[in-house]
Amino acid sequence: MKKTVFLCFALAAALSGKAANSLLSAPVAGPLGHTKLAAMSIAANGTDVVLLLADKTSLYALDIDDNKASEATANTITSIPNFVDTKLKPVAGGATLTVLDIEVNPISKSVYVLAEAAGTSYVFKVRNNGATVTLVNLSSISHSTISWGASFEVMDMTWGNNKLYASSGSFSLNGSVATVASPFAHGSSISQRSTSMFKSNWGGSYFTTAPLETLTYGMVKTKHRLMGVTTCAPGFSLDIAGLTGSGALQVTEDFNINMGTSKKVVFQHHDSKDWLFDLHDNKLYRIGESLIDGSPVTAGQHNNNSLLTRDFSGAVSAGVVADVFKSYTGLYKVISFWDNYRLLVLEDAGTLKLMQTATTVPTAIQNIQASNNFSIYPNPAHHTLNVSLSAKEETTLQIFSMEGKMIQSSIVNGNSATLDISTLATGQYILKATSGENLAGQQIFVVQ
């Protein structure tokens, strides 16, 4: 049956002129069959994108057909006051909405919003700086449904290293983590592994009733890591190599934000350092590299010895410097990754806007138009950089330093290439693509 479905989908794609999404395997067209949606993420490989939604029974990978880098400039957010009431509420028929999450498509910069009203889930697609807002049609869309395999009270999801990582749990259900690699195969299931989180302020022990509430992925120095913050509020940074195995995964408390609830975490690399941003209740905090690079464990400064970053009034603890832990002014409902220099934030006051987190946004980024005819991945990169071009003609690919010095040049034929960047030092670079005499575009990438 699956083979027939796949052939029908492939034929339909061919007839419509739309190429099959490489992140999906044997998807079907039709309704999701979902219940109340609890989490959202986006998976992208530089060429294709899928929107990932989840309820307590299944993960849904949607082919949103939204992979045009040429639309990124028009979709860039400036500032949208009263975003929920003026942009989302009218599209939802006037329903009073609670925004659960916001995600940004890294290729097109379309913004996706997961919200609910009276038990009904809504997924909005925001384009053209808020001028175009539509509902994602959950009743008729090409998608893959993947079973969690067991009851899974999904709390958060994040994408990285070609895999989706998801956490589950509550105070009455043991914590667990699930991992699934693309392509997302319709009708498949996901295995889970229980988690045991150390909580110094819960009696100084490991608790399986303490799930990993918020998650994000990033490469800190040379290690791929899964990072986040749990309720009350230990922080963790796991080397993903440790996720494999059986039995309860013991997760160390690497730092402590002292009470409250983490709503969302975001990883960024800028100013030559790695950072974890935590939306905690409605306050925004920045956790420095020294707390997420694994060194608290090797130095014995974890679990009961973990750094208490805030005092009981919520202020930064005495003696803690900004490079280790920083508190931002302002109140926020939701945050999302925009690029390595800015967050997309929904303020408590209702404005959706970009917030600069880096000391400076490089001039090269300000000058480079996002309307490129090529895409790159992964970014940040390590050893190799994949380039996907829209044209199959001969293209010159050049790598420049941020100061404008050309470091590497190659000529490719076809619409894809893999560049060896193993000799490049850690930092930021510009990739310029030229086809004939026409500039296909320029993009910033980070080497880690």
PDB file of N, CA, C and O in Angstrom, residues 344-397:
ATOM      1  N   LEU A 344      13.703  37.076  16.600  1.00  0.00           N
ATOM      2  CA  LEU A 344      12.357  37.576  16.348  1.00  0.00           C
ATOM      3  C   LEU A 344      11.608  37.467  17.664  1.00  0.00           C
ATOM      4  O   LEU A 344      11.544  36.382  18.256  1.00  0.00           O
ATOM      5  N   VAL A 345      11.073  38.583  18.158  1.00  0.00           N
ATOM      6  CA  VAL A 345      10.417  38.586  19.463  1.00  0.00           C
ATOM      7  C   VAL A 345       9.000  39.136  19.340  1.00  0.00           C
ATOM      8  O   VAL A 345       8.729  40.052  18.558  1.00  0.00           O
ATOM      9  N   LEU A 346       8.108  38.550  20.128  1.00  0.00           N
ATOM     10  CA  LEU A 346       6.761  39.091  20.302  1.00  0.00           C
ATOM     11  C   LEU A 346       6.717  39.666  21.703  1.00  0.00           C
ATOM     12  O   LEU A 346       6.780  38.938  22.693  1.00  0.00           O
ATOM     13  N   GLU A 347       6.671  40.974  21.781  1.00  0.00           N
ATOM     14  CA  GLU A 347       6.691  41.643  23.076  1.00  0.00           C
ATOM     15  C   GLU A 347       5.372  41.460  23.811  1.00  0.00           C
ATOM     16  O   GLU A 347       4.326  41.229  23.202  1.00  0.00           O
ATOM     17  N   ASP A 348       5.416  41.597  25.143  1.00  0.00           N
ATOM     18  CA  ASP A 348       4.185  41.549  25.923  1.00  0.00           C
ATOM     19  C   ASP A 348       3.204  42.612  25.463  1.00  0.00           C
ATOM     20  O   ASP A 348       1.988  42.417  25.501  1.00  0.00           O
ATOM     21  N   ALA A 349       3.732  43.744  25.028  1.00  0.00           N
ATOM     22  CA  ALA A 349       2.881  44.841  24.564  1.00  0.00           C
ATOM     23  C   ALA A 349       2.226  44.539  23.221  1.00  0.00           C
ATOM     24  O   ALA A 349       1.346  45.283  22.775  1.00  0.00           O
ATOM     25  N   GLY A 350       2.672  43.448  22.536  1.00  0.00           N
ATOM     26  CA  GLY A 350       2.000  43.020  21.315  1.00  0.00           C
ATOM     27  C   GLY A 350       2.761  43.241  20.031  1.00  0.00           C
ATOM     28  O   GLY A 350       2.315  42.802  18.965  1.00  0.00           O
ATOM     29  N   THR A 351       3.923  43.911  20.062  1.00  0.00           N
ATOM     30  CA  THR A 351       4.680  44.198  18.847  1.00  0.00           C
ATOM     31  C   THR A 351       5.561  43.014  18.462  1.00  0.00           C
ATOM     32  O   THR A 351       6.265  42.461  19.310  1.00  0.00           O
ATOM     33  N   LEU A 352       5.525  42.634  17.196  1.00  0.00           N
ATOM     34  CA  LEU A 352       6.430  41.629  16.640  1.00  0.00           C
ATOM     35  C   LEU A 352       7.558  42.366  15.944  1.00  0.00           C
ATOM     36  O   LEU A 352       7.323  43.206  15.070  1.00  0.00           O
ATOM     37  N   LYS A 353       8.809  42.066  16.317  1.00  0.00           N
ATOM     38  CA  LYS A 353       9.927  42.809  15.744  1.00  0.00           C
ATOM     39  C   LYS A 353      11.206  41.999  15.854  1.00  0.00           C
ATOM     40  O   LYS A 353      11.268  40.973  16.540  1.00  0.00           O
ATOM     41  N   LEU A 354      12.265  42.478  15.176  1.00  0.00           N
ATOM     42  CA  LEU A 354      13.589  41.891  15.307  1.00  0.00           C
ATOM     43  C   LEU A 354      14.333  42.594  16.428  1.00  0.00           C
ATOM     44  O   LEU A 354      14.294  43.816  16.547  1.00  0.00           O
ATOM     45  N   MET A 355      15.019  41.795  17.244  1.00  0.00           N
ATOM     46  CA  MET A 355      15.804  42.315  18.360  1.00  0.00           C
ATOM     47  C   MET A 355      17.253  41.916  18.152  1.00  0.00           C
ATOM     48  O   MET A 355      17.565  40.728  18.041  1.00  0.00           O
ATOM     49  N   GLN A 356      18.133  42.897  18.066  1.00  0.00           N
ATOM     50  CA  GLN A 356      19.550  42.604  17.868  1.00  0.00           C
ATOM     51  C   GLN A 356      20.169  42.103  19.167  1.00  0.00           C
ATOM     52  O   GLN A 356      20.049  42.718  20.220  1.00  0.00           O
ATOM     53  N   THR A 357      20.844  40.954  19.081  1.00  0.00           N
ATOM     54  CA  THR A 357      21.492  40.367  20.252  1.00  0.00           C
ATOM     55  C   THR A 357      23.010  40.441  20.172  1.00  0.00           C
ATOM     56  O   THR A 357      23.686  40.371  21.194  1.00  0.00           O
ATOM     57  N   ALA A 358      23.552  40.547  18.973  1.00  0.00           N
ATOM     58  CA  ALA A 358      24.998  40.676  18.804  1.00  0.00           C
ATOM     59  C   ALA A 358      25.429  42.101  19.084  1.00  0.00           C
ATOM     60  O   ALA A 358      24.626  43.042  19.010  1.00  0.00           O
ATOM     61  N   THR A 359      26.697  42.279  19.419  1.00  0.00           N
ATOM     62  CA  THR A 359      27.214  43.625  19.639  1.00  0.00           C
ATOM     63  C   THR A 359      27.007  44.481  18.395  1.00  0.00           C
ATOM     64  O   THR A 359      26.568  45.625  18.471  1.00  0.00           O
ATOM     65  N   THR A 360      27.321  43.913  17.239  1.00  0.00           N
ATOM     66  CA  THR A 360      27.058  44.573  15.961  1.00  0.00           C
ATOM     67  C   THR A 360      26.612  43.536  14.953  1.00  0.00           C
ATOM     68  O   THR A 360      27.013  42.371  15.018  1.00  0.00           O
ATOM     69  N   VAL A 361      25.774  43.947  14.029  1.00  0.00           N
ATOM     70  CA  VAL A 361      25.445  43.123  12.871  1.00  0.00           C
ATOM     71  C   VAL A 361      26.457  43.498  11.798  1.00  0.00           C
ATOM     72  O   VAL A 361      26.550  44.664  11.410  1.00  0.00           O
ATOM     73  N   PRO A 362      27.287  42.549  11.335  1.00  0.00           N
ATOM     74  CA  PRO A 362      28.335  42.879  10.365  1.00  0.00           C
ATOM     75  C   PRO A 362      27.802  43.673   9.177  1.00  0.00           C
ATOM     76  O   PRO A 362      26.698  43.402   8.682  1.00  0.00           O
ATOM     77  N   THR A 363      28.587  44.654   8.752  1.00  0.00           N
ATOM     78  CA  THR A 363      28.185  45.488   7.615  1.00  0.00           C
ATOM     79  C   THR A 363      27.892  44.641   6.391  1.00  0.00           C
ATOM     80  O   THR A 363      26.968  44.934   5.624  1.00  0.00           O
ATOM     81  N   ALA A 364      28.656  43.567   6.227  1.00  0.00           N
ATOM     82  CA  ALA A 364      28.435  42.695   5.075  1.00  0.00           C
ATOM     83  C   ALA A 364      27.021  42.138   5.066  1.00  0.00           C
ATOM     84  O   ALA A 364      26.391  42.025   4.014  1.00  0.00           O
ATOM     85  N   ILE A 365      26.490  41.796   6.235  1.00  0.00           N
ATOM     86  CA  ILE A 365      25.136  41.260   6.310  1.00  0.00           C
ATOM     87  C   ILE A 365      24.131  42.355   5.995  1.00  0.00           C
ATOM     88  O   ILE A 365      23.126  42.129   5.318  1.00  0.00           O
ATOM     89  N   GLN A 366      24.367  43.552   6.478  1.00  0.00           N
ATOM     90  CA  GLN A 366      23.447  44.653   6.208  1.00  0.00           C
ATOM     91  C   GLN A 366      23.404  44.986   4.723  1.00  0.00           C
ATOM     92  O   GLN A 366      22.365  45.396   4.193  1.00  0.00           O
ATOM     93  N   ASN A 367      24.537  44.808   4.041  1.00  0.00           N
ATOM     94  CA  ASN A 367      24.606  45.188   2.629  1.00  0.00           C
ATOM     95  C   ASN A 367      24.158  44.077   1.684  1.00  0.00           C
ATOM     96  O   ASN A 367      23.780  44.342   0.546  1.00  0.00           O
ATOM     97  N   ILE A 368      24.218  42.834   2.137  1.00  0.00           N
ATOM     98  CA  ILE A 368      23.873  41.723   1.261  1.00  0.00           C
ATOM     99  C   ILE A 368      22.365  41.531   1.221  1.00  0.00           C
ATOM    100  O   ILE A 368      21.725  41.399   2.253  1.00  0.00           O
ATOM    101  N   GLN A 369      21.806  41.528   0.047  1.00  0.00           N
ATOM    102  CA  GLN A 369      20.388  41.275  -0.119  1.00  0.00           C
ATOM    103  C   GLN A 369      20.115  39.800   0.110  1.00  0.00           C
ATOM    104  O   GLN A 369      20.873  38.937  -0.287  1.00  0.00           O
ATOM    105  N   ALA A 370      18.982  39.506   0.755  1.00  0.00           N
ATOM    106  CA  ALA A 370      18.638  38.108   1.035  1.00  0.00           C
ATOM    107  C   ALA A 370      18.051  37.403  -0.184  1.00  0.00           C
ATOM    108  O   ALA A 370      17.834  36.204  -0.155  1.00  0.00           O
ATOM    109  N   SER A 371      17.768  38.147  -1.263  1.00  0.00           N
ATOM    110  CA  SER A 371      17.151  37.541  -2.441  1.00  0.00           C
ATOM    111  C   SER A 371      18.213  36.820  -3.264  1.00  0.00           C
ATOM    112  O   SER A 371      18.670  37.292  -4.291  1.00  0.00           O
ATOM    113  N   ASN A 372      18.624  35.660  -2.781  1.00  0.00           N
ATOM    114  CA  ASN A 372      19.635  34.862  -3.457  1.00  0.00           C
ATOM    115  C   ASN A 372      18.999  33.762  -4.274  1.00  0.00           C
ATOM    116  O   ASN A 372      17.912  33.291  -3.972  1.00  0.00           O
ATOM    117  N   ASN A 373      19.702  33.340  -5.308  1.00  0.00           N
ATOM    118  CA  ASN A 373      19.248  32.219  -6.115  1.00  0.00           C
ATOM    119  C   ASN A 373      19.990  30.944  -5.741  1.00  0.00           C
ATOM    120  O   ASN A 373      20.157  30.052  -6.559  1.00  0.00           O
ATOM    121  N   PHE A 374      20.482  30.890  -4.511  1.00  0.00           N
ATOM    122  CA  PHE A 374      21.113  29.664  -4.039  1.00  0.00           C
ATOM    123  C   PHE A 374      20.950  29.585  -2.524  1.00  0.00           C
ATOM    124  O   PHE A 374      20.637  30.568  -1.850  1.00  0.00           O
ATOM    125  N   SER A 375      21.138  28.397  -1.987  1.00  0.00           N
ATOM    126  CA  SER A 375      21.040  28.206  -0.550  1.00  0.00           C
ATOM    127  C   SER A 375      22.223  27.381  -0.074  1.00  0.00           C
ATOM    128  O   SER A 375      22.862  26.672  -0.855  1.00  0.00           O
ATOM    129  N   ILE A 376      22.535  27.492   1.214  1.00  0.00           N
ATOM    130  CA  ILE A 376      23.671  26.780   1.792  1.00  0.00           C
ATOM    131  C   ILE A 376      23.225  26.060   3.061  1.00  0.00           C
ATOM    132  O   ILE A 376      22.280  26.493   3.737  1.00  0.00           O
ATOM    133  N   TYR A 377      23.893  24.971   3.357  1.00  0.00           N
ATOM    134  CA  TYR A 377      23.630  24.245   4.600  1.00  0.00           C
ATOM    135  C   TYR A 377      24.781  23.269   4.851  1.00  0.00           C
ATOM    136  O   TYR A 377      25.457  22.865   3.911  1.00  0.00           O
ATOM    137  N   PRO A 378      25.060  22.909   6.100  1.00  0.00           N
ATOM    138  CA  PRO A 378      24.467  23.544   7.296  1.00  0.00           C
ATOM    139  C   PRO A 378      25.112  24.899   7.549  1.00  0.00           C
ATOM    140  O   PRO A 378      26.154  25.210   6.975  1.00  0.00           O
ATOM    141  N   ASN A 379      24.513  25.681   8.383  1.00  0.00           N
ATOM    142  CA  ASN A 379      25.058  26.973   8.752  1.00  0.00           C
ATOM    143  C   ASN A 379      24.666  27.277  10.200  1.00  0.00           C
ATOM    144  O   ASN A 379      23.486  27.503  10.450  1.00  0.00           O
ATOM    145  N   PRO A 380      25.585  27.201  11.145  1.00  0.00           N
ATOM    146  CA  PRO A 380      27.042  27.079  11.048  1.00  0.00           C
ATOM    147  C   PRO A 380      27.485  25.751  10.441  1.00  0.00           C
ATOM    148  O   PRO A 380      26.767  24.758  10.494  1.00  0.00           O
ATOM    149  N   ALA A 381      28.695  25.759   9.850  1.00  0.00           N
ATOM    150  CA  ALA A 381      29.231  24.587   9.155  1.00  0.00           C
ATOM    151  C   ALA A 381      30.518  24.124   9.815  1.00  0.00           C
ATOM    152  O   ALA A 381      31.180  24.879  10.538  1.00  0.00           O
ATOM    153  N   HIS A 382      30.860  22.871   9.517  1.00  0.00           N
ATOM    154  CA  HIS A 382      32.063  22.283  10.089  1.00  0.00           C
ATOM    155  C   HIS A 382      32.635  21.318   9.056  1.00  0.00           C
ATOM    156  O   HIS A 382      31.977  20.350   8.692  1.00  0.00           O
ATOM    157  N   HIS A 383      33.800  21.591   8.525  1.00  0.00           N
ATOM    158  CA  HIS A 383      34.508  20.762   7.535  1.00  0.00           C
ATOM    159  C   HIS A 383      33.976  20.948   6.110  1.00  0.00           C
ATOM    160  O   HIS A 383      34.752  21.132   5.177  1.00  0.00           O
ATOM    161  N   THR A 384      32.641  20.838   5.905  1.00  0.00           N
ATOM    162  CA  THR A 384      32.091  20.972   4.549  1.00  0.00           C
ATOM    163  C   THR A 384      30.892  21.913   4.545  1.00  0.00           C
ATOM    164  O   THR A 384      30.181  22.039   5.546  1.00  0.00           O
ATOM    165  N   LEU A 385      30.670  22.553   3.387  1.00  0.00           N
ATOM    166  CA  LEU A 385      29.526  23.431   3.188  1.00  0.00           C
ATOM    167  C   LEU A 385      28.834  23.004   1.894  1.00  0.00           C
ATOM    168  O   LEU A 385      29.453  22.959   0.835  1.00  0.00           O
ATOM    169  N   ASN A 386      27.548  22.676   1.986  1.00  0.00           N
ATOM    170  CA  ASN A 386      26.762  22.273   0.823  1.00  0.00           C
ATOM    171  C   ASN A 386      26.084  23.481   0.199  1.00  0.00           C
ATOM    172  O   ASN A 386      25.529  24.331   0.907  1.00  0.00           O
ATOM    173  N   VAL A 387      26.139  23.543  -1.122  1.00  0.00           N
ATOM    174  CA  VAL A 387      25.563  24.662  -1.863  1.00  0.00           C
ATOM    175  C   VAL A 387      24.542  24.114  -2.843  1.00  0.00           C
ATOM    176  O   VAL A 387      24.830  23.181  -3.600  1.00  0.00           O
ATOM    177  N   SER A 388      23.326  24.677  -2.817  1.00  0.00           N
ATOM    178  CA  SER A 388      22.271  24.291  -3.743  1.00  0.00           C
ATOM    179  C   SER A 388      21.934  25.480  -4.632  1.00  0.00           C
ATOM    180  O   SER A 388      21.543  26.546  -4.143  1.00  0.00           O
ATOM    181  N   LEU A 389      22.118  25.314  -5.933  1.00  0.00           N
ATOM    182  CA  LEU A 389      21.922  26.397  -6.905  1.00  0.00           C
ATOM    183  C   LEU A 389      20.636  26.175  -7.687  1.00  0.00           C
ATOM    184  O   LEU A 389      20.244  25.036  -7.955  1.00  0.00           O
ATOM    185  N   SER A 390      19.985  27.270  -8.078  1.00  0.00           N
ATOM    186  CA  SER A 390      18.739  27.148  -8.834  1.00  0.00           C
ATOM    187  C   SER A 390      19.000  26.841 -10.308  1.00  0.00           C
ATOM    188  O   SER A 390      18.162  26.241 -10.977  1.00  0.00           O
ATOM    189  N   ALA A 391      20.148  27.241 -10.826  1.00  0.00           N
ATOM    190  CA  ALA A 391      20.473  27.007 -12.237  1.00  0.00           C
ATOM    191  C   ALA A 391      21.525  25.913 -12.374  1.00  0.00           C
ATOM    192  O   ALA A 391      22.310  25.671 -11.466  1.00  0.00           O
ATOM    193  N   LYS A 392      21.529  25.250 -13.525  1.00  0.00           N
ATOM    194  CA  LYS A 392      22.485  24.171 -13.761  1.00  0.00           C
ATOM    195  C   LYS A 392      23.688  24.631 -14.579  1.00  0.00           C
ATOM    196  O   LYS A 392      24.522  23.830 -14.966  1.00  0.00           O
ATOM    197  N   GLU A 393      23.775  25.931 -14.838  1.00  0.00           N
ATOM    198  CA  GLU A 393      24.878  26.446 -15.638  1.00  0.00           C
ATOM    199  C   GLU A 393      26.160  26.545 -14.805  1.00  0.00           C
ATOM    200  O   GLU A 393      26.143  26.384 -13.577  1.00  0.00           O
ATOM    201  N   GLU A 394      27.251  26.803 -15.479  1.00  0.00           N
ATOM    202  CA  GLU A 394      28.533  26.926 -14.798  1.00  0.00           C
ATOM    203  C   GLU A 394      28.500  28.105 -13.817  1.00  0.00           C
ATOM    204  O   GLU A 394      28.090  29.203 -14.174  1.00  0.00           O
ATOM    205  N   THR A 395      28.928  27.852 -12.599  1.00  0.00           N
ATOM    206  CA  THR A 395      28.873  28.871 -11.543  1.00  0.00           C
ATOM    207  C   THR A 395      30.212  28.946 -10.827  1.00  0.00           C
ATOM    208  O   THR A 395      30.818  27.917 -10.521  1.00  0.00           O
ATOM    209  N   THR A 396      30.663  30.170 -10.584  1.00  0.00           N
ATOM    210  CA  THR A 396      31.874  30.386  -9.797  1.00  0.00           C
ATOM    211  C   THR A 396      31.485  30.646  -8.348  1.00  0.00           C
ATOM    212  O   THR A 396      30.669  31.527  -8.062  1.00  0.00           O
ATOM    213  N   LEU A 397      32.060  29.859  -7.434  1.00  0.00           N
ATOM    214  CA  LEU A 397      31.810  30.026  -6.009  1.00  0.00           C
ATOM    215  C   LEU A 397      33.077  30.556  -5.352  1.00  0.00           C
ATOM    216  O   LEU A 397      34.145  29.943  -5.470  1.00  0.00           O
TER     217      LEU A 397
END
